Coordinates of C-alpha atoms and ligand atoms in Angstrom, one line a residue:
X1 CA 107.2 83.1 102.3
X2 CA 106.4 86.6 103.4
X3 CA 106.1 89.4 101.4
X4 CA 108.3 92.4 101.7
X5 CA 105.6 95.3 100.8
X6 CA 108.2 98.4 101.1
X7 CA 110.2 96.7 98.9
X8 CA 106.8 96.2 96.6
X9 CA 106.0 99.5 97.1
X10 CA 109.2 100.9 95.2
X11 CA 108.1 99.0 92.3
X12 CA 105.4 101.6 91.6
X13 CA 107.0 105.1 91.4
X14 CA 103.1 106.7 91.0
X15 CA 102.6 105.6 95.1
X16 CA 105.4 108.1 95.7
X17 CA 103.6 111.3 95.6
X18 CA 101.7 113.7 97.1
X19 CA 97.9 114.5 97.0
X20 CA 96.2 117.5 98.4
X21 CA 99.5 118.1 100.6
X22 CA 98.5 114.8 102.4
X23 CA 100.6 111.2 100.8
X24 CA 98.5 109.3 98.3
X25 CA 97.1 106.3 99.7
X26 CA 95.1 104.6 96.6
X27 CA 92.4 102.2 97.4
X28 CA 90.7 102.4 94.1
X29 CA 92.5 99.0 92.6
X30 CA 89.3 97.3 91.5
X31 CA 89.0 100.2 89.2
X32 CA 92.3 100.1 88.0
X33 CA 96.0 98.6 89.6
X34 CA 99.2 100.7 89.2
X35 CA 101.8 99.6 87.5
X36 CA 105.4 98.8 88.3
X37 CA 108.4 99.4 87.0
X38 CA 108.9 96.3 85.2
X39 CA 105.5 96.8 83.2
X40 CA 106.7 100.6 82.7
X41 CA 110.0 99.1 81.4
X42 CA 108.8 96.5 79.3
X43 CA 106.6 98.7 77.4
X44 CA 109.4 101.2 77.1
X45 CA 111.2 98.7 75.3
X46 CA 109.0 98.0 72.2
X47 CA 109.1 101.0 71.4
X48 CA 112.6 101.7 72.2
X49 CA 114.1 98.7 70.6
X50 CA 111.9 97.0 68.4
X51 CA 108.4 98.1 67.6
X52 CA 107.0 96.7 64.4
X53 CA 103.9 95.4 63.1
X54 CA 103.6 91.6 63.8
X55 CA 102.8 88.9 61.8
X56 CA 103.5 88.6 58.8
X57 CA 107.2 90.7 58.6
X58 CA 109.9 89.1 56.9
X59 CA 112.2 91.6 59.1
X60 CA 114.3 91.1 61.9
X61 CA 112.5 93.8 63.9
X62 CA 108.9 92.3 63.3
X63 CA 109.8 89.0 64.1
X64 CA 111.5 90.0 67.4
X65 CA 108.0 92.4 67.9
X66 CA 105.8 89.3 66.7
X67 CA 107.8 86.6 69.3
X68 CA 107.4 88.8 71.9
X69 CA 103.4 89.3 71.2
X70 CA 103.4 85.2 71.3
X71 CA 105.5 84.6 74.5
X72 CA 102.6 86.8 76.4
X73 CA 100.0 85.0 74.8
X74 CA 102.2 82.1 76.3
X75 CA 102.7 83.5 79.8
X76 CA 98.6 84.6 79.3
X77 CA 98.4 80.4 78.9
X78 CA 100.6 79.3 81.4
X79 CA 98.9 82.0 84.4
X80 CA 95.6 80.8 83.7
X81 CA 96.6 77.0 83.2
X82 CA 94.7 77.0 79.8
X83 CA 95.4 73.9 77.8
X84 CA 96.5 75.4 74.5
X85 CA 97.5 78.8 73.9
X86 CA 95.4 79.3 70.6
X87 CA 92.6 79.4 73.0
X88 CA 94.0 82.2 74.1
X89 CA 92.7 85.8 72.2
X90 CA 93.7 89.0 73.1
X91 CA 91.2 91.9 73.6
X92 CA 90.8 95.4 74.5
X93 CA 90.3 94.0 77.8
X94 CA 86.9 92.4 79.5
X95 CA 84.1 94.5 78.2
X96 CA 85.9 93.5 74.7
X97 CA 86.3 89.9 75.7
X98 CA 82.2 89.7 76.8
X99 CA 80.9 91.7 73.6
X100 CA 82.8 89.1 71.8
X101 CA 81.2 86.0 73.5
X102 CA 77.8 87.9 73.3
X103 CA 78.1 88.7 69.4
X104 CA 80.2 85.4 68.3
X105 CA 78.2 82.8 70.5
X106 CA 75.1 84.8 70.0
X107 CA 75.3 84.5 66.4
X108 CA 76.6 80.9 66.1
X109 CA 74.3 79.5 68.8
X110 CA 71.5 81.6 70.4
X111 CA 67.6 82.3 68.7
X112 CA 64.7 84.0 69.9
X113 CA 63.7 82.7 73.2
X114 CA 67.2 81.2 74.1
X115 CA 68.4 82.0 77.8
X116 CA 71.4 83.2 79.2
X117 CA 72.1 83.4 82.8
X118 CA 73.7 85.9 84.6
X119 CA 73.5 87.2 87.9
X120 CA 72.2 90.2 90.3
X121 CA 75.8 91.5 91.1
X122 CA 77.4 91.4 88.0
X123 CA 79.2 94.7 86.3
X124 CA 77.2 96.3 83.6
X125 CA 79.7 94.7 80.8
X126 CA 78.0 91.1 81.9
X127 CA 74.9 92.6 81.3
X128 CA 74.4 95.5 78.4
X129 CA 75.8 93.0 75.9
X130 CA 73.7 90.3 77.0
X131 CA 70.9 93.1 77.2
X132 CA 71.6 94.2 73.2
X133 CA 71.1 90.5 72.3
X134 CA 67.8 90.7 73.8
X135 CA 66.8 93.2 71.6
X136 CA 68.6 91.9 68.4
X137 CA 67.3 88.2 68.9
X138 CA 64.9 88.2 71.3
X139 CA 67.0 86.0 74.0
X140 CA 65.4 86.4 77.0
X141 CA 68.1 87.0 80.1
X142 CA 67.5 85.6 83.3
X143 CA 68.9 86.9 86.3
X144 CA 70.5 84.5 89.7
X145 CA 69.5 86.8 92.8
X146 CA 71.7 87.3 95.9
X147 CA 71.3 87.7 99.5
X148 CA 71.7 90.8 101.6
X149 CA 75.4 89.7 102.6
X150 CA 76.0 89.8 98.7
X151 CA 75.8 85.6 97.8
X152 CA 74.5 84.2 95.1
X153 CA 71.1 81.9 96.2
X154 CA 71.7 79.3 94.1
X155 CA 68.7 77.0 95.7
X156 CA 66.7 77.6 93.0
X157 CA 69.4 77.6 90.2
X158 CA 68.8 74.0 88.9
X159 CA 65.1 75.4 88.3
X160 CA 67.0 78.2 86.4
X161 CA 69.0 75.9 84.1
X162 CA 66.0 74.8 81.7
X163 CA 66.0 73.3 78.2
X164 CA 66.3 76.6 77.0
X165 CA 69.4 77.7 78.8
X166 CA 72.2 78.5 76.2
X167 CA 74.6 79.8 78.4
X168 CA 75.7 80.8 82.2
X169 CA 77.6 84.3 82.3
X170 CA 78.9 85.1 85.8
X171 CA 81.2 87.0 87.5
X172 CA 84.1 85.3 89.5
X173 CA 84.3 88.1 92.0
X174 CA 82.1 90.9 92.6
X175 CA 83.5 94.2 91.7
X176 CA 81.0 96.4 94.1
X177 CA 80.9 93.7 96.9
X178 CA 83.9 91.6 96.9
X179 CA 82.0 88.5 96.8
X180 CA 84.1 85.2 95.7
X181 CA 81.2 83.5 93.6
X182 CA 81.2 79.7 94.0
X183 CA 81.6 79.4 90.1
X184 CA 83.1 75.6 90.4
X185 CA 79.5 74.8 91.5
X186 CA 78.0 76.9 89.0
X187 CA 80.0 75.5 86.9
X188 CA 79.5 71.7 87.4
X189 CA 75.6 72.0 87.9
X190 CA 75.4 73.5 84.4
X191 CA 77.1 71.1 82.5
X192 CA 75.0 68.4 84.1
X193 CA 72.9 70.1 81.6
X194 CA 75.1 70.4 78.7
X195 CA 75.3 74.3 79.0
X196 CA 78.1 76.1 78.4
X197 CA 79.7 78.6 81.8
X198 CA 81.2 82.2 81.2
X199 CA 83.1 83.8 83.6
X200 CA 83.9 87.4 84.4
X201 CA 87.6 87.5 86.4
X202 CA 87.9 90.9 85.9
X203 CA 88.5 90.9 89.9
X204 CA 89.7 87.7 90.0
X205 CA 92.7 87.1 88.0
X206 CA 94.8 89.8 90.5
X207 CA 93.5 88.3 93.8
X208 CA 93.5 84.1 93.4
X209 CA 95.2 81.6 91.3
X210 CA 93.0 80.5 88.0
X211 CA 93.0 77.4 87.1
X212 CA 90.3 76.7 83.7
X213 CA 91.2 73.1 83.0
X214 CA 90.2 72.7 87.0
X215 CA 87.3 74.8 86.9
X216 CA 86.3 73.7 83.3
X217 CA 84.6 76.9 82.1
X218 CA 83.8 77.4 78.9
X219 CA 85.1 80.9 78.7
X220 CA 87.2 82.9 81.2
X221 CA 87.7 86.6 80.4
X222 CA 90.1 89.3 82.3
X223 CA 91.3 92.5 81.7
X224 CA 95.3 93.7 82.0
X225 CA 95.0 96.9 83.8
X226 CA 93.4 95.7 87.0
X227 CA 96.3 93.2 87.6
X228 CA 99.0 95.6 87.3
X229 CA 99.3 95.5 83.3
X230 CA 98.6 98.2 81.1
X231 CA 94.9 99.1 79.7
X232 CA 93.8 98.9 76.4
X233 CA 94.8 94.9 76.8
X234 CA 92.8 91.5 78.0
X235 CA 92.6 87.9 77.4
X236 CA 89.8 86.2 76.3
X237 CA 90.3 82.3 76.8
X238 CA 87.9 79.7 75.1
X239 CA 87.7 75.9 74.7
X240 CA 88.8 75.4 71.2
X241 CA 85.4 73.1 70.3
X242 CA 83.9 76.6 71.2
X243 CA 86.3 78.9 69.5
X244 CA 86.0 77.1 66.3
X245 CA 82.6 76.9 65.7
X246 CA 82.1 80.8 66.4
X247 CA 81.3 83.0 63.8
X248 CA 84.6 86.0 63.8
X249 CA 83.9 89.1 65.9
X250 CA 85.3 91.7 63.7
X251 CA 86.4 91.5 60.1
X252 CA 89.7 92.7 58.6
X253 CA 93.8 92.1 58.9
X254 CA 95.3 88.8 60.2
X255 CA 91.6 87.1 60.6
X256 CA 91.3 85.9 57.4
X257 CA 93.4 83.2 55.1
X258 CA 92.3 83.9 51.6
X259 CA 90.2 87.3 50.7
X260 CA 88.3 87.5 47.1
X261 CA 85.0 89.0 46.2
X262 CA 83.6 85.9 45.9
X263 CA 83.9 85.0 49.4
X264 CA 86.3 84.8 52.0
X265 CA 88.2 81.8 54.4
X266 CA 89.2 82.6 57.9
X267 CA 92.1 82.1 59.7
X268 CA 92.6 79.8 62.6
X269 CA 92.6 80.2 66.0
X270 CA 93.6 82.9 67.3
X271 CA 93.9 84.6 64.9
X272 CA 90.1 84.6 64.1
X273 CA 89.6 86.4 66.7
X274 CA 92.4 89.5 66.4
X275 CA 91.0 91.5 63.7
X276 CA 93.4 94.1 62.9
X277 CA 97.1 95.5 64.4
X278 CA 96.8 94.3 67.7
X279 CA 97.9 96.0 71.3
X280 CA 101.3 94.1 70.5
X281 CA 102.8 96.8 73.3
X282 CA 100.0 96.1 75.6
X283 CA 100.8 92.5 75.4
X284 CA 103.6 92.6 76.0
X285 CA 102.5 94.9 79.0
X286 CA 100.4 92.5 80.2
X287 CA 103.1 89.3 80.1
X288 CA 105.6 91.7 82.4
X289 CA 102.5 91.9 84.5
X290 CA 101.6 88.3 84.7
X291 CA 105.6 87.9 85.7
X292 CA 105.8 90.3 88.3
X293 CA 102.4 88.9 89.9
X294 CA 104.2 85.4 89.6
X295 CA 107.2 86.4 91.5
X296 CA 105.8 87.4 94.2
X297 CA 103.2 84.5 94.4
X298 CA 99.6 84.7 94.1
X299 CA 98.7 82.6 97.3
X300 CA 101.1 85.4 99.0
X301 CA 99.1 88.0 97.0
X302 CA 95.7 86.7 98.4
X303 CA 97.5 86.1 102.0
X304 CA 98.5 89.3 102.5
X305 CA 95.1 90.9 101.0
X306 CA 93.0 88.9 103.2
X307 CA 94.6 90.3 106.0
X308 CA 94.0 94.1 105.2
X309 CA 90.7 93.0 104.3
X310 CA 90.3 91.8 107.7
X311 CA 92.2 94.5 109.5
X312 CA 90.0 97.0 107.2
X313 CA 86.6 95.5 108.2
X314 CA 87.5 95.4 111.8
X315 CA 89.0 98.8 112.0
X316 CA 86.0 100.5 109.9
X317 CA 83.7 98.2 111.7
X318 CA 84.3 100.6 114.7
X319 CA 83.1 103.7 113.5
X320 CA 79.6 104.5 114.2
X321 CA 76.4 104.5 111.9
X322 CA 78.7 102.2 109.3
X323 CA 76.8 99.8 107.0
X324 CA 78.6 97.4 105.0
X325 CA 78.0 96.3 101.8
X326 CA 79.1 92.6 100.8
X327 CA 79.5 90.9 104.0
X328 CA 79.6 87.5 101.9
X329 CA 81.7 84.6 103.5
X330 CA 84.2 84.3 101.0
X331 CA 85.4 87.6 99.6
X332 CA 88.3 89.1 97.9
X333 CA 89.9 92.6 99.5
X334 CA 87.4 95.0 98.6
X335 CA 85.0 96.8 101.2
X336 CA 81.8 98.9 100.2
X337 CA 80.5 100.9 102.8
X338 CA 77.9 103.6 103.6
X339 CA 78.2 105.6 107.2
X340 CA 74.9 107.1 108.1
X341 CA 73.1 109.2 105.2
X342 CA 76.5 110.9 104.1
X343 CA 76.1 110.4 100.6
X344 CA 79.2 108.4 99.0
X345 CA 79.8 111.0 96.9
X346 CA 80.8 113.5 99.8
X347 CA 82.4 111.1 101.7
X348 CA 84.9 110.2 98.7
X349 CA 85.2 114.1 97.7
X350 CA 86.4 114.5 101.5
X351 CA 88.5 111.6 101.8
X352 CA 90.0 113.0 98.3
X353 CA 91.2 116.0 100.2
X354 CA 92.9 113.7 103.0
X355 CA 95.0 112.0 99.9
X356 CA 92.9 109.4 100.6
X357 CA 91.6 107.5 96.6
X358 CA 88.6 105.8 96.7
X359 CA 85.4 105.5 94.4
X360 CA 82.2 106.2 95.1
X361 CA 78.8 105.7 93.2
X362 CA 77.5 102.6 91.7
X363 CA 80.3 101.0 90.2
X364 CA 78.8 100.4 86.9
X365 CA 76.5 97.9 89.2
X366 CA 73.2 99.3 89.0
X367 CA 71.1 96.8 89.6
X368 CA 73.1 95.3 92.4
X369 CA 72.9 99.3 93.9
X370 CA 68.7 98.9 93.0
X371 CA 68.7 95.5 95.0
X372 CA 69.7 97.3 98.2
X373 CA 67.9 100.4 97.4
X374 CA 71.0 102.0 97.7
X375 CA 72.6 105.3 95.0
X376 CA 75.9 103.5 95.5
X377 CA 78.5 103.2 98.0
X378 CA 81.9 104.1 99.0
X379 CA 84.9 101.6 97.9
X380 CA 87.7 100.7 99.1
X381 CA 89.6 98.1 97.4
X382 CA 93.6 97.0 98.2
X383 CA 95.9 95.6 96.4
X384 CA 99.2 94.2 97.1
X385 CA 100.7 97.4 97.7
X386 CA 98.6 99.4 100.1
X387 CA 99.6 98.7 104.7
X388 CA 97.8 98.9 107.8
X389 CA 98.9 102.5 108.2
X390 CA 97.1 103.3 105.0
X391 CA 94.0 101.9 106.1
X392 CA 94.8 103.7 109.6
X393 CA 94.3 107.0 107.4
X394 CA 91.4 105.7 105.9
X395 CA 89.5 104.7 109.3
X396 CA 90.8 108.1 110.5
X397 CA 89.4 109.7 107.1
X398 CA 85.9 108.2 107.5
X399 CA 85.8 109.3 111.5
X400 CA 86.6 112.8 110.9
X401 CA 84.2 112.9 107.8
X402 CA 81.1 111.5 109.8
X403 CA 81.9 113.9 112.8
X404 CA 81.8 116.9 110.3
X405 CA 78.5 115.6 109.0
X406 CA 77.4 114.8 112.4
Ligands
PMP1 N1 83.7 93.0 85.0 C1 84.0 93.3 86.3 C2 83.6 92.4 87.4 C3 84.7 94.5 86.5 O1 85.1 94.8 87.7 C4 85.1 95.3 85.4 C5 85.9 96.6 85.5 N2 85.4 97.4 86.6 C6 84.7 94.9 84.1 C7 84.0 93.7 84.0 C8 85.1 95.7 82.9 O2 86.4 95.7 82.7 P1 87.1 96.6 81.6 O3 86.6 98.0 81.9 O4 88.6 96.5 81.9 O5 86.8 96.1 80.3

């Protein structure tokens, strides 16, 4: 099946407008995805029809509110393949979903000296929490290095994975580089060891079907704004044996079962794990998401990508004094770039004035930015919305920026 991409366009009434005088074209989707009309209009009903708090209500409107809060965590299940949807737990989103792993794991399972993995490209939210463990435990974080086209070297990783290993964080696809990690591997060479495999799909999820019984990870964590959901929302899935034996993240509403001074029970999965009123609206958000991403197909998603990516990288590829970064052999539709010494931070100010969105800097990456001795680079990442004639503008954009810098 091919996709009809006007008709997907009309979907998202913010691509209608103008920027600068010039017609947006937004290429800054691994920051955050716009949202169609569905998501718009599902939100829109909660609070139209039947906001309430959930759980818990004896009426009418908070059960509606609470079933509806369960059929995303269903549709959250069901995208992902997990096996059970208590092993589903919604978040505020990845950086949530990763401090929760960080403090619940940490506490239950890691001591001074323990190791967690992660890698050279990941996002600062795979590492900062990992980092504060460091300092509260004494863990001691090891990093995976990459090549210069942006791949994980993973000769040495059986080295890597010692006694002392506790846990393998890792992104599923770079956010800076586009690089498609080769987590199954990662995946399968750890649990030859018995240790446990986290993965980021912050820039996954939107670009390539999940499957977490196939890949067996441990943990798989996304957000809901970067697949065309609303912010504020994420999933958080965990293998139950995991889930259970973690101490609870936060304390307070709907996480407990019985409360007295003298000591308090939690409640089940996952439940555990949702402190407090949750984003019911966001959840609900994020289920219209996950169905309009199913109806048009995510291996018709990923087709069409890889195609502007290619078109993109051949087009850009022509302009002189370019230097890409990510060049990696498998990689999702997102291209970093530098031309010449423009800094990336001019270039996207310029392009800004052409209508033209993209980000620049270091992409909360630092140390992937310090491995190519590099301040950060210009991105442009596509989603299922964005043409050719888009990236036309863009190739134009970056020409007529480097000849003014010239
Ligand atoms: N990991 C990766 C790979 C990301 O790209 C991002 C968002 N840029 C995050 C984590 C953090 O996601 P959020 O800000 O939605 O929590």
């Amino acid at each position: 099946m091919s996709i009809d991409i006007q008709k997907i366009r009309k979907d998202f009434p913010i691509l209608d407008q103008m920027v600068h005088g010039k017609p947006l074209a937004y290429f800054d989707n691994a920051a955050t995805a716009h949202k169609p009309q569905q998501v718009i209009d599902a939100i829109d009903e909660v609070y139209t029809t039947y906001n309430s708090n959930i759980h818990r209500g004896v009426h009418h409107l908070s059960n509606v509110c609470t079933q509806a809060f369960e059929d995303a965590r269903v549709k959250v299940q069901n995208f992902i393949n997990a096996p059970h949807s208590h092993e589903v737990i919604f978040t505020r989103g990845t950086t949530e979903a990763i401090n929760l792993i960080a403090t619940s794991f940490g506490e239950s399972f890691l001591k001074a000296g323990d190791e967690v993995i992660v890698s050279q490209l990941e996002h600062h939210s795979n590492i900062v929490p990992w980092q504060l463990l460091e300092k509260r435990k004494g863990i001691v974080l090891k990093v995976i290095p990459i090549n210069d086209a942006g791949e994980l070297v993973l000769d040495d990783l059986d080295d890597f994975l010692t006694e002392r290993t506790k846990l393998v964080a890792v992104a599923h696809i770079s956010n800076a580089l586009g690089t498609i990690n080769p987590i199954k591997t990662i995946i399968d060479r750890a649990h030859a060891k018995s240790i446990p495999v986290m993965i980021d799909g912050a820039q996954a999820v939107q670009h390539l079907k999940v499957d977490v019984q196939a890949l067996d990870c441990d943990f798989y964590v996304f957000s809901g704004h970067k697949i065309y959901g609303p912010t504020g929302i994420g999933a958080l899935y965990g293998k139950e044996e995991w889930l259970n034996k973690m101490e609870p993240y936060q304390g307070g509403g709907e996480m407990i079962q019985t409360v007295s001074f003298d000591g308090t029970t939690f409640n089940e999965l996952p439940f555990k794990f949702e402190a407090g009123t949750p984003d019911y609206s966001g959840a609900v958000g994020m289920g219209a998401a996950i169905d309009y991403v199913n109806a048009i197909g995510l291996e018709n998603i990923a087709a069409y990508e890889q195609e502007l990516l290619e078109y993109g990288m051949e087009q850009l590829s022509q302009i002189p004094g370019i230097q890409f970064y990510g060049t990696a052999k498998e990689k999702a539709s997102v291209i970093s770039f530098i031309v010449g010494n423009i800094h990336p931070f001019d270039m996207g100010t310029m392009l800004d004035k052409l209508g033209l969105a993209v980000r620049t800097g270091h992409h909360c990456a630092q140390p992937l930015m310090q491995r190519y001795n590099i301040p950060g680079t210009v991105r442009a990442s596509f989603a299922v919305y964005n043409t050719k004639e888009e990236i036309d503008r863009l190739v134009a954009g970056v020409k007529r920026v480097s000849l003014l810098f010239a």
